[in-house]
Amino acid sequence: MLKIENISKRLGKDQILKNVSFEVAPGEVFGFLGPNGAGKTTTIRIITGLLEQDEGKVTVNGHDVVEERSKALTQIGAIVENPAFYPYMTGKQNLVHAKNLIPGLGDVDYEALARLVGLEGKLSKKVGEYSLGMKQRLGIARALLHNPRVLILDEPTNGLDPAGIAELREYLRAMARDQNIAILISSHMLGEMEQISDRYAIIDQGVIKSVESVRNETGAKISIRVSKAATAEVIEVLRNANYPAEQWNDQIMITAPEEECPAIARLIVPMADLHELTIKRMTLEEQFLEITKKEGDSHAFAHTK
Amino acid sequence: MLSLIQNEWMKWWTMKKSKIVLAIYVLIAIGIVIIAKTNDIDFTRSEFYDLTSIILITLLGIITIVFTAEAIGNEVRYDTMKHLLMSPYSRMTIYFSKLVFSILLMLGQFLLIVLISYVLSFTFSEAGDPLVMRDTWLLLVSPIFTIFMTLFFSLLFRSVGMIIGFTVLAQFFTTIAGSVLLAFKPGLAKWIVFMHLDWSMYFDQSLEAQLVNPMDTTLTFSVIFVLAHILVLLGGSILIFQKKSYT
């Protein structure tokens, strides 16, 4: 649905993006993560036609954003950076303005749209009187106005309260699932992204460092707990069986795939009481920090909730 | 493009100042009638029409700078330019929608001014010179040129204040320079575009003596010279707008 192929962008002397590639499939919520200044917004600006890449290609449903601008952008709904509106116009007038920007778009049920984003009865108010959260909701309503096939949201939870964030999360997931929309969300709110995304890409210093499934096995560890007296002996047995085992507080951590659990249990049970055996996956935050700090020169700074 | 012009209209009409400006035109015209009547000023129809239309069209020149500056300046101010540029319409279409709307808006106000001045002129005597509309239409050249110039400055500066300031200053100082040159080096004054925006100088004998003859210019030269400047401003604006990044 949305395909980014080897895009590079230089602004002045700075190489902002280097060979950035990833795809977002229909029905998928794709997280686009990175520290501030990593190139997230530049990538989004290229996808939405605000900026032209030096190299590479962005296609939406097969249409090149540069070559077939109108066809490509008609299928994109987006909030880039902050949702911006004309403050002296009402919410509805702002939506009518957005509708007029889409050639050939028929009638729009503005009230239904307002219900969808929780702005029932608020569209007649001037946007200058809206809270930041209401503006975010109106921004999402505007992005959805023309039933886009690809939705791009840059930091969409900014200004939303916890209940609003949870509501938006459920709404976006349902929309991706029910309407088969490809959703790209850029954020540095890793806790949120972990709950909402199916897959994610981490960008740092203009380079895609990793594209993973949120529930991936990268960095997964098997954690076991045996009696204190048997811990040292168990570690030795595991190491002799080529399992890299280390003691961590009262637990033994083994870096091994999930499939090794039965074999590990069989090794331990004859010699010690096995109190606990669990699989510990890295959180998105841990994965993010590991990837962005791997090279030691990143300015990564992750916000979590 | 029509839907983009509709958007421009909606943005303009929703602002309070749009209605205030229209009311000001009417109030000034009525004010002139009241002042004339209460002070027994013996205007003829054509005298009243000429005075009122010139005052209001001079005001229109300033108002046109403000509204044209806001057409692009407000998009930057409210950060809404990115939404226009993210739309499927090309940058060229977006620029032309703003240009066409600015011209239509100015023409609408111009017609309102002509209408008010004409209707209110019936409150005065028919005696004296007949009312001539030709010079009124010739006054359109200046606000049209101002629109192209203001849109050009709108792409160079980000703040509405700067756009208005530079447009007014450019007009003010260049006109002063033109007047000084006219007095001392009239041959050079004809190379200043602002000296060619009042085409009524070719139809009025006193203006012909003051301006046309010393500058040694013709209506054809003025038309070509002004059009050439408009084309340069238009070309420059399109080039800048195509490349400009609104971050």
Coordinates of C-alpha atoms in Angstrom, one line a residue:
Chain A
M1 CA 0.0 0.0 0.0
L2 CA 2.6 2.5 1.1
K3 CA 6.1 1.8 -0.2
I4 CA 9.2 3.8 0.6
E5 CA 12.2 2.7 -1.5
N6 CA 15.7 4.0 -0.8
I7 CA 14.9 7.6 -0.3
S8 CA 17.7 10.0 0.5
K9 CA 17.5 13.6 1.2
R10 CA 20.2 16.3 1.8
L11 CA 19.3 19.7 3.2
G12 CA 22.2 22.1 2.8
K13 CA 25.3 20.2 4.0
D14 CA 23.4 17.7 6.1
Q15 CA 22.5 14.3 4.9
I16 CA 19.0 14.0 6.5
L17 CA 18.0 10.6 5.1
K18 CA 20.1 7.8 3.7
N19 CA 18.5 5.0 1.7
V20 CA 15.3 4.8 3.9
S21 CA 13.1 1.9 2.9
F22 CA 10.1 0.3 4.4
E23 CA 6.6 -0.8 3.5
V24 CA 3.2 -0.5 5.2
A25 CA 0.6 -3.1 4.3
P26 CA -3.2 -2.6 4.2
G27 CA -4.7 -3.2 7.6
E28 CA -1.4 -2.7 9.3
V29 CA -0.5 -0.2 12.0
F30 CA 3.2 0.7 11.5
G31 CA 5.2 2.6 14.1
F32 CA 7.9 4.9 12.9
L33 CA 10.2 5.5 15.8
G34 CA 13.3 7.6 16.3
P35 CA 14.8 10.1 18.6
N36 CA 14.3 13.8 17.9
G37 CA 16.0 14.9 14.7
A38 CA 16.4 11.3 13.5
G39 CA 14.5 12.1 10.2
K40 CA 11.0 11.0 11.0
T41 CA 9.3 14.2 10.1
T42 CA 11.4 14.7 6.9
T43 CA 10.4 11.2 5.8
I44 CA 6.7 12.0 6.4
R45 CA 7.1 15.3 4.6
I46 CA 8.4 13.4 1.6
I47 CA 5.6 10.9 1.8
T48 CA 3.0 13.6 1.9
G49 CA 4.5 15.6 -1.0
L50 CA 5.7 18.5 1.1
L51 CA 9.3 17.9 0.3
E52 CA 10.9 16.1 -2.7
Q53 CA 13.5 13.4 -2.1
D54 CA 16.9 13.6 -3.9
E55 CA 16.9 9.9 -4.6
G56 CA 14.5 7.0 -4.2
K57 CA 10.7 6.6 -4.6
V58 CA 7.6 6.8 -2.6
T59 CA 4.5 5.0 -3.9
V60 CA 0.9 4.9 -2.6
N61 CA -1.1 2.1 -3.9
G62 CA 1.3 2.0 -6.8
H63 CA 1.2 5.7 -7.6
D64 CA 4.4 7.7 -7.3
V65 CA 4.1 10.7 -5.0
V66 CA 6.2 12.8 -7.3
E67 CA 5.2 11.6 -10.8
E68 CA 1.5 11.0 -10.0
R69 CA 1.0 13.5 -7.3
S70 CA -2.7 13.9 -7.5
K71 CA -3.5 10.2 -7.6
A72 CA -1.1 9.4 -4.8
L73 CA -2.0 12.2 -2.5
T74 CA -5.8 11.7 -2.9
Q75 CA -5.3 8.4 -1.1
I76 CA -3.4 9.9 1.8
G77 CA -4.8 11.4 5.0
A78 CA -2.2 13.0 7.2
I79 CA -1.4 15.0 10.3
V80 CA 2.1 16.4 9.9
E81 CA 3.6 17.9 13.1
N82 CA 0.9 19.8 14.9
P83 CA -2.7 19.9 13.5
A84 CA -3.0 23.4 12.1
F85 CA -6.3 25.2 11.5
Y86 CA -7.8 28.6 10.8
P87 CA -8.6 29.7 14.4
Y88 CA -11.2 32.2 13.3
M89 CA -13.3 29.6 11.5
T90 CA -15.4 26.9 13.1
G91 CA -14.5 23.2 13.2
K92 CA -17.0 22.6 10.4
Q93 CA -15.7 25.4 8.2
N94 CA -12.2 24.0 8.6
L95 CA -13.5 20.6 7.5
V96 CA -15.3 22.1 4.5
H97 CA -12.0 23.8 3.6
A98 CA -10.2 20.5 3.8
K99 CA -13.0 18.9 1.6
N100 CA -12.5 21.5 -1.0
L101 CA -8.8 20.6 -1.2
I102 CA -9.7 17.1 -2.5
P103 CA -10.7 17.2 -6.1
G104 CA -14.0 15.5 -6.9
L105 CA -14.9 14.5 -3.3
G106 CA -18.7 14.2 -2.9
D107 CA -20.8 15.0 0.1
V108 CA -19.3 14.5 3.5
D109 CA -21.3 13.7 6.7
Y110 CA -19.5 16.1 9.0
E111 CA -21.6 15.1 12.0
A112 CA -20.8 11.4 11.6
L113 CA -17.2 12.3 11.3
A114 CA -17.4 14.4 14.5
R115 CA -19.0 11.5 16.3
L116 CA -16.2 9.2 15.1
V117 CA -13.6 11.4 16.7
G118 CA -15.6 12.5 19.8
L119 CA -16.4 16.0 18.7
E120 CA -20.1 15.7 18.7
G121 CA -21.8 19.1 18.9
K122 CA -18.4 20.9 18.9
L123 CA -18.1 21.6 15.2
S124 CA -19.9 24.9 15.4
K125 CA -17.3 26.3 17.8
K126 CA -14.5 28.4 16.5
V127 CA -11.2 26.4 16.4
G128 CA -9.5 29.1 18.4
E129 CA -11.6 28.0 21.3
Y130 CA -10.6 24.3 21.0
S131 CA -8.2 22.6 23.4
L132 CA -5.1 20.9 22.0
G133 CA -6.9 17.5 22.4
M134 CA -9.9 18.8 20.4
K135 CA -7.6 20.1 17.7
Q136 CA -5.9 16.6 17.6
R137 CA -9.3 15.0 17.1
L138 CA -10.3 17.6 14.5
G139 CA -7.0 16.9 12.7
I140 CA -7.8 13.2 12.7
A141 CA -11.3 13.9 11.4
R142 CA -9.7 16.0 8.6
A143 CA -7.3 13.3 7.7
L144 CA -10.1 10.8 7.5
L145 CA -12.5 13.1 5.6
H146 CA -11.9 11.5 2.1
N147 CA -11.6 7.8 3.3
P148 CA -7.9 7.6 2.6
R149 CA -6.2 4.2 2.0
V150 CA -3.1 5.4 3.9
L151 CA -3.3 7.4 7.1
I152 CA -0.1 9.2 8.3
L153 CA -0.1 10.5 11.8
D154 CA 2.9 12.4 13.2
E155 CA 2.8 12.3 17.0
P156 CA -1.0 11.9 17.1
T157 CA -1.3 11.5 20.9
N158 CA 0.3 14.9 21.7
G159 CA -2.1 16.8 23.8
L160 CA -4.5 13.9 24.4
D161 CA -5.3 12.8 28.0
P162 CA -4.9 9.1 28.9
A163 CA -8.5 8.3 28.2
G164 CA -8.3 10.1 24.8
I165 CA -5.1 8.2 24.0
A166 CA -6.7 4.8 24.8
E167 CA -9.8 5.8 22.7
L168 CA -7.6 6.8 19.8
R169 CA -5.6 3.6 20.0
E170 CA -8.8 1.5 19.9
Y171 CA -10.2 3.6 17.1
L172 CA -7.0 3.4 14.9
R173 CA -6.7 -0.4 15.5
A174 CA -10.3 -0.9 14.5
M175 CA -10.0 1.3 11.5
A176 CA -6.9 -0.5 10.2
R177 CA -8.7 -3.9 10.8
D178 CA -12.2 -3.0 9.5
Q179 CA -11.3 -0.7 6.7
N180 CA -8.0 -2.2 5.7
I181 CA -6.3 1.2 5.9
A182 CA -2.5 1.3 6.2
I183 CA -1.6 3.5 9.1
L184 CA 1.9 5.0 9.7
I185 CA 2.3 6.5 13.1
S186 CA 5.4 8.5 14.0
S187 CA 6.2 8.9 17.7
H188 CA 8.7 8.7 20.4
M189 CA 6.1 7.5 22.9
L190 CA 7.3 4.0 23.0
G191 CA 4.8 2.6 25.5
E192 CA 2.0 3.8 23.2
M193 CA 3.6 2.5 20.1
E194 CA 4.0 -0.9 21.6
Q195 CA 0.3 -1.1 22.3
I196 CA -0.8 0.2 19.0
S197 CA 1.6 -1.0 16.3
D198 CA 1.9 -4.3 14.5
R199 CA 5.4 -3.6 13.2
Y200 CA 7.8 -0.7 13.6
A201 CA 10.9 0.8 12.0
I202 CA 13.5 2.6 14.0
I203 CA 15.3 5.5 12.3
D204 CA 18.3 7.1 13.8
Q205 CA 20.5 9.8 12.1
G206 CA 18.6 9.4 8.9
V207 CA 19.2 5.6 8.6
I208 CA 16.7 2.8 9.2
K209 CA 18.3 0.7 11.9
S210 CA 15.6 -1.9 12.2
V211 CA 12.2 -3.0 10.9
E212 CA 10.6 -5.5 13.3
S213 CA 7.4 -6.9 14.4
V214 CA 6.4 -5.5 17.8
R215 CA 6.0 -9.1 19.1
N216 CA 9.4 -10.2 17.7
E217 CA 11.7 -12.6 19.3
T218 CA 14.8 -10.4 19.0
G219 CA 16.5 -10.3 22.3
A220 CA 14.0 -12.8 24.0
K221 CA 15.4 -14.5 27.0
I222 CA 14.4 -17.5 29.1
S223 CA 14.2 -16.8 32.7
I224 CA 14.2 -19.6 35.3
R225 CA 14.1 -19.7 39.1
V226 CA 15.4 -22.6 41.1
S227 CA 16.2 -22.9 44.8
K228 CA 19.0 -20.7 46.0
A229 CA 21.3 -23.6 46.9
A230 CA 21.0 -25.1 43.4
T231 CA 21.5 -22.0 41.4
A232 CA 25.3 -22.2 40.9
E233 CA 25.1 -25.9 39.9
V234 CA 22.2 -25.3 37.5
I235 CA 24.2 -22.5 35.8
E236 CA 27.2 -24.8 35.4
V237 CA 25.0 -27.6 33.8
L238 CA 23.4 -25.1 31.5
R239 CA 26.7 -23.7 30.4
N240 CA 28.1 -27.2 29.8
A241 CA 25.1 -27.8 27.5
N242 CA 26.1 -24.6 25.6
Y243 CA 23.3 -22.4 26.9
P244 CA 24.7 -18.9 27.8
A245 CA 23.3 -18.6 31.4
E246 CA 23.8 -15.8 33.8
Q247 CA 22.6 -15.1 37.3
W248 CA 20.4 -12.0 37.6
N249 CA 19.2 -11.5 41.2
D250 CA 17.4 -14.7 42.2
Q251 CA 16.9 -15.7 38.6
I252 CA 18.9 -17.4 35.9
M253 CA 18.7 -15.7 32.5
I254 CA 19.4 -17.7 29.4
T255 CA 19.7 -16.2 25.9
A256 CA 18.0 -18.8 23.8
P257 CA 15.1 -19.2 21.5
E258 CA 11.6 -20.0 22.9
E259 CA 11.7 -23.5 21.4
E260 CA 14.6 -24.5 23.8
C261 CA 12.3 -24.2 26.9
P262 CA 11.4 -28.0 27.0
A263 CA 15.1 -29.0 26.6
I264 CA 16.1 -26.6 29.3
A265 CA 13.4 -27.9 31.7
R266 CA 14.5 -31.5 31.1
L267 CA 18.1 -30.6 32.0
I268 CA 17.1 -28.9 35.3
V269 CA 14.3 -31.0 36.7
P270 CA 16.4 -34.1 37.5
M271 CA 18.8 -32.0 39.6
A272 CA 16.7 -29.1 41.2
D273 CA 13.2 -28.0 41.9
L274 CA 12.1 -25.7 39.0
H275 CA 10.1 -22.9 40.6
E276 CA 9.6 -20.8 37.5
L277 CA 10.3 -20.8 33.8
T278 CA 9.2 -17.8 31.8
I279 CA 10.1 -16.1 28.5
K280 CA 11.1 -12.5 28.8
R281 CA 10.8 -10.5 25.7
M282 CA 12.5 -7.1 25.3
T283 CA 10.1 -4.2 25.6
L284 CA 9.9 -1.8 22.7
E285 CA 11.7 0.7 24.8
E286 CA 14.6 -1.8 25.5
Q287 CA 14.8 -2.7 21.8
F288 CA 14.7 1.0 20.8
L289 CA 17.4 1.9 23.3
E290 CA 19.6 -1.0 22.3
I291 CA 19.3 -0.2 18.6
T292 CA 19.8 3.6 18.9
K293 CA 22.7 3.3 21.3
K294 CA 24.4 0.4 19.6
E295 CA 26.8 2.7 17.6
G296 CA 27.5 4.8 20.7
D297 CA 27.1 8.1 18.8
S298 CA 23.3 8.4 18.8
H299 CA 21.5 11.2 20.6
A300 CA 18.7 8.8 21.3
F301 CA 16.3 10.0 23.9
A302 CA 13.2 7.9 24.3
H303 CA 10.1 9.0 26.1
T304 CA 8.0 6.3 27.6
K305 CA 4.7 6.3 29.3
Chain B
M1 CA -9.4 25.6 -9.0
L2 CA -12.9 26.8 -8.3
S3 CA -13.1 24.9 -5.0
L4 CA -9.7 26.6 -4.0
I5 CA -11.2 30.0 -4.8
Q6 CA -14.3 29.1 -2.7
N7 CA -11.9 28.3 0.1
E8 CA -10.2 31.7 -0.3
W9 CA -13.6 33.3 -0.2
M10 CA -14.6 31.4 3.0
K11 CA -11.4 32.4 4.7
W12 CA -11.8 36.0 3.8
W13 CA -15.6 36.3 4.5
T14 CA -15.3 34.6 7.9
M15 CA -12.9 37.3 9.1
K16 CA -14.6 40.2 10.9
K17 CA -12.4 42.7 9.1
S18 CA -13.9 41.9 5.7
K19 CA -17.3 43.2 6.8
I20 CA -15.7 46.1 8.6
V21 CA -13.9 47.2 5.4
L22 CA -17.1 47.0 3.3
A23 CA -18.9 49.1 6.0
I24 CA -16.0 51.6 6.0
Y25 CA -16.4 52.2 2.2
V26 CA -20.2 52.9 2.7
L27 CA -19.7 55.1 5.8
I28 CA -17.0 57.2 4.2
A29 CA -19.2 57.8 1.1
I30 CA -22.2 58.7 3.2
G31 CA -19.9 60.8 5.4
I32 CA -18.8 62.9 2.4
V33 CA -22.5 63.5 1.5
I34 CA -23.4 64.6 5.0
I35 CA -20.3 66.9 5.3
A36 CA -21.1 68.4 1.9
K37 CA -24.8 68.9 2.7
T38 CA -24.4 70.2 6.3
N39 CA -21.6 72.7 5.2
D40 CA -23.4 73.8 2.0
I41 CA -20.6 72.6 -0.2
D42 CA -22.0 73.0 -3.7
F43 CA -20.8 69.8 -5.3
T44 CA -21.9 68.8 -8.8
R45 CA -22.6 65.1 -9.4
S46 CA -19.3 64.6 -11.2
E47 CA -17.3 66.5 -8.5
F48 CA -18.8 64.3 -5.8
Y49 CA -18.2 61.2 -7.8
D50 CA -14.6 62.0 -8.6
L51 CA -13.8 63.0 -5.1
T52 CA -15.5 60.0 -3.4
S53 CA -14.2 57.4 -5.9
I54 CA -10.6 58.7 -5.6
I55 CA -10.7 58.7 -1.8
L56 CA -12.2 55.2 -1.7
I57 CA -9.9 53.8 -4.4
T58 CA -6.9 55.1 -2.6
L59 CA -8.1 53.3 0.5
L60 CA -8.7 50.2 -1.7
G61 CA -5.0 50.3 -2.6
I62 CA -4.0 50.0 1.0
I63 CA -6.7 47.4 1.8
T64 CA -5.6 45.4 -1.2
I65 CA -2.1 45.2 0.1
V66 CA -3.4 44.0 3.5
F67 CA -5.8 41.3 2.1
T68 CA -3.3 40.1 -0.5
A69 CA -0.5 39.9 2.1
E70 CA -2.8 37.9 4.3
A71 CA -3.7 35.4 1.5
I72 CA -0.3 33.8 1.9
G73 CA 1.0 35.4 5.1
N74 CA -1.9 33.9 7.2
E75 CA -1.2 30.4 5.8
V76 CA 2.3 30.7 7.2
R77 CA 1.1 32.4 10.4
Y78 CA -1.4 29.6 11.2
D79 CA 0.9 26.9 9.8
T80 CA -1.9 25.8 7.4
M81 CA 0.3 26.2 4.3
K82 CA 1.4 22.6 4.7
H83 CA -2.2 21.4 4.4
L84 CA -2.6 23.3 1.1
L85 CA 0.7 21.9 -0.2
M86 CA -0.2 18.3 0.9
S87 CA -3.4 18.5 -1.2
P88 CA -3.5 16.8 -4.6
Y89 CA -3.5 20.3 -6.2
S90 CA -0.2 21.5 -7.6
R91 CA 1.7 24.4 -6.1
M92 CA 1.0 26.3 -9.3
T93 CA -2.8 25.8 -9.0
I94 CA -2.6 26.9 -5.3
Y95 CA -0.7 30.0 -6.2
F96 CA -3.0 30.9 -9.1
S97 CA -6.1 30.4 -6.9
K98 CA -4.7 33.0 -4.5
L99 CA -3.8 35.4 -7.3
V100 CA -7.2 35.1 -9.0
F101 CA -9.1 35.4 -5.7
S102 CA -7.0 38.5 -4.8
I103 CA -7.9 40.1 -8.2
L104 CA -11.6 39.2 -7.9
L105 CA -11.7 40.5 -4.3
M106 CA -10.2 43.8 -5.4
L107 CA -12.5 44.0 -8.4
G108 CA -15.5 43.3 -6.1
Q109 CA -14.5 46.1 -3.8
F110 CA -13.8 48.4 -6.8
L111 CA -17.3 47.8 -8.2
L112 CA -18.8 48.4 -4.8
I113 CA -16.9 51.7 -4.6
V114 CA -18.1 52.7 -8.1
L115 CA -21.6 51.8 -7.2
I116 CA -21.8 53.7 -3.9
S117 CA -20.1 56.8 -5.4
Y118 CA -22.4 56.6 -8.5
V119 CA -25.7 56.1 -6.5
L120 CA -24.9 58.8 -3.9
S121 CA -23.9 61.2 -6.6
F122 CA -27.6 61.6 -7.4
T123 CA -28.0 63.6 -4.2
F124 CA -26.1 66.4 -6.0
S125 CA -26.9 68.7 -8.9
E126 CA -26.5 67.5 -12.5
A127 CA -24.9 70.8 -13.4
G128 CA -21.3 71.1 -14.4
D129 CA -19.1 68.6 -16.4
P130 CA -20.7 65.3 -17.2
L131 CA -19.7 62.3 -15.1
V132 CA -16.9 60.5 -16.9
M133 CA -16.2 56.9 -15.9
R134 CA -13.2 56.3 -18.1
D135 CA -10.6 57.7 -15.5
T136 CA -12.2 55.5 -12.8
W137 CA -11.5 52.3 -14.8
L138 CA -8.0 53.4 -15.5
L139 CA -7.4 53.6 -11.8
L140 CA -7.6 49.8 -11.7
V141 CA -4.1 49.4 -13.1
S142 CA -2.4 50.4 -9.8
P143 CA -4.2 47.9 -7.5
I144 CA -3.8 45.1 -10.0
F145 CA 0.0 45.7 -10.1
T146 CA 0.0 46.0 -6.3
I147 CA -1.5 42.5 -6.1
F148 CA 1.3 40.9 -8.1
M149 CA 3.9 42.8 -6.1
T150 CA 2.4 41.9 -2.7
L151 CA 2.1 38.2 -3.6
F152 CA 5.8 38.3 -4.6
F153 CA 6.8 39.8 -1.3
S154 CA 4.5 37.3 0.4
L155 CA 6.9 34.6 -0.8
L156 CA 9.9 36.4 0.4
F157 CA 8.8 37.2 4.0
R158 CA 7.0 35.1 6.5
S159 CA 5.2 37.7 8.6
V160 CA 2.1 39.6 7.3
G161 CA 3.5 42.8 8.9
M162 CA 6.8 42.4 6.9
I163 CA 4.9 41.8 3.7
I164 CA 2.7 44.8 4.1
G165 CA 5.6 47.0 5.3
F166 CA 7.9 46.1 2.4
T167 CA 5.1 46.5 -0.2
V168 CA 4.2 50.0 1.2
L169 CA 7.8 51.1 1.6
A170 CA 8.7 49.9 -1.9
Q171 CA 5.7 51.8 -3.3
F172 CA 6.4 54.9 -1.2
F173 CA 10.2 55.2 -1.8
T174 CA 10.0 54.3 -5.5
T175 CA 7.3 56.8 -6.1
I176 CA 9.3 59.5 -4.2
A177 CA 12.4 58.6 -6.3
G178 CA 10.3 58.8 -9.4
S179 CA 9.0 62.3 -8.4
V180 CA 12.5 63.5 -7.7
L181 CA 13.8 62.2 -11.0
L182 CA 10.8 63.7 -12.7
A183 CA 11.9 67.1 -11.4
F184 CA 15.6 66.8 -12.2
K185 CA 16.1 63.9 -14.7
P186 CA 12.6 63.3 -16.2
G187 CA 14.2 61.0 -18.9
L188 CA 15.2 58.5 -16.1
A189 CA 11.8 58.7 -14.3
K190 CA 10.1 56.8 -17.1
W191 CA 12.1 53.7 -16.1
I192 CA 10.3 53.6 -12.8
V193 CA 7.2 51.4 -13.0
F194 CA 5.2 53.3 -10.4
M195 CA 5.3 56.3 -12.8
H196 CA 3.2 54.3 -15.3
L197 CA 0.4 53.1 -13.1
D198 CA -1.9 56.0 -13.7
W199 CA -2.9 55.8 -17.3
S200 CA -5.3 58.7 -17.0
M201 CA -2.2 60.9 -17.5
Y202 CA -2.6 60.2 -21.3
F203 CA -6.2 61.5 -21.3
D204 CA -5.9 64.5 -19.0
Q205 CA -4.2 67.6 -20.5
S206 CA -2.7 68.9 -17.3
L207 CA -1.3 65.5 -16.3
E208 CA 0.1 65.1 -19.8
A209 CA 2.0 68.4 -19.4
Q210 CA 3.3 67.4 -15.9
L211 CA 4.1 63.7 -16.5
V212 CA 3.9 62.4 -20.1
N213 CA 5.8 65.1 -21.9
P214 CA 8.7 65.5 -19.5
M215 CA 9.1 61.7 -19.3
D216 CA 8.7 61.4 -23.1
T217 CA 6.5 58.3 -22.8
T218 CA 3.5 56.9 -24.5
L219 CA 0.5 54.8 -23.5
T220 CA 1.9 51.8 -25.4
F221 CA 5.2 52.1 -23.6
S222 CA 3.4 52.3 -20.2
V223 CA 1.2 49.3 -21.0
I224 CA 4.2 47.2 -22.1
F225 CA 6.4 48.4 -19.2
V226 CA 3.8 47.6 -16.6
L227 CA 3.0 44.2 -18.2
A228 CA 6.7 43.3 -18.4
H229 CA 7.0 44.0 -14.6
I230 CA 3.9 42.0 -13.9
L231 CA 5.4 39.1 -15.9
V232 CA 8.7 39.3 -14.0
L233 CA 6.8 39.4 -10.6
L234 CA 4.6 36.5 -11.7
G235 CA 7.5 34.4 -13.0
G236 CA 9.6 35.2 -9.9
S237 CA 6.6 34.3 -7.6
I238 CA 6.0 31.0 -9.4
L239 CA 9.7 30.0 -9.3
I240 CA 10.0 30.8 -5.5
F241 CA 6.7 29.1 -4.6
Q242 CA 7.6 25.9 -6.5
K243 CA 10.8 25.6 -4.5
K244 CA 10.0 27.1 -1.2
S245 CA 9.9 24.9 1.8
Y246 CA 7.3 25.7 4.5
T247 CA 8.6 24.1 7.7

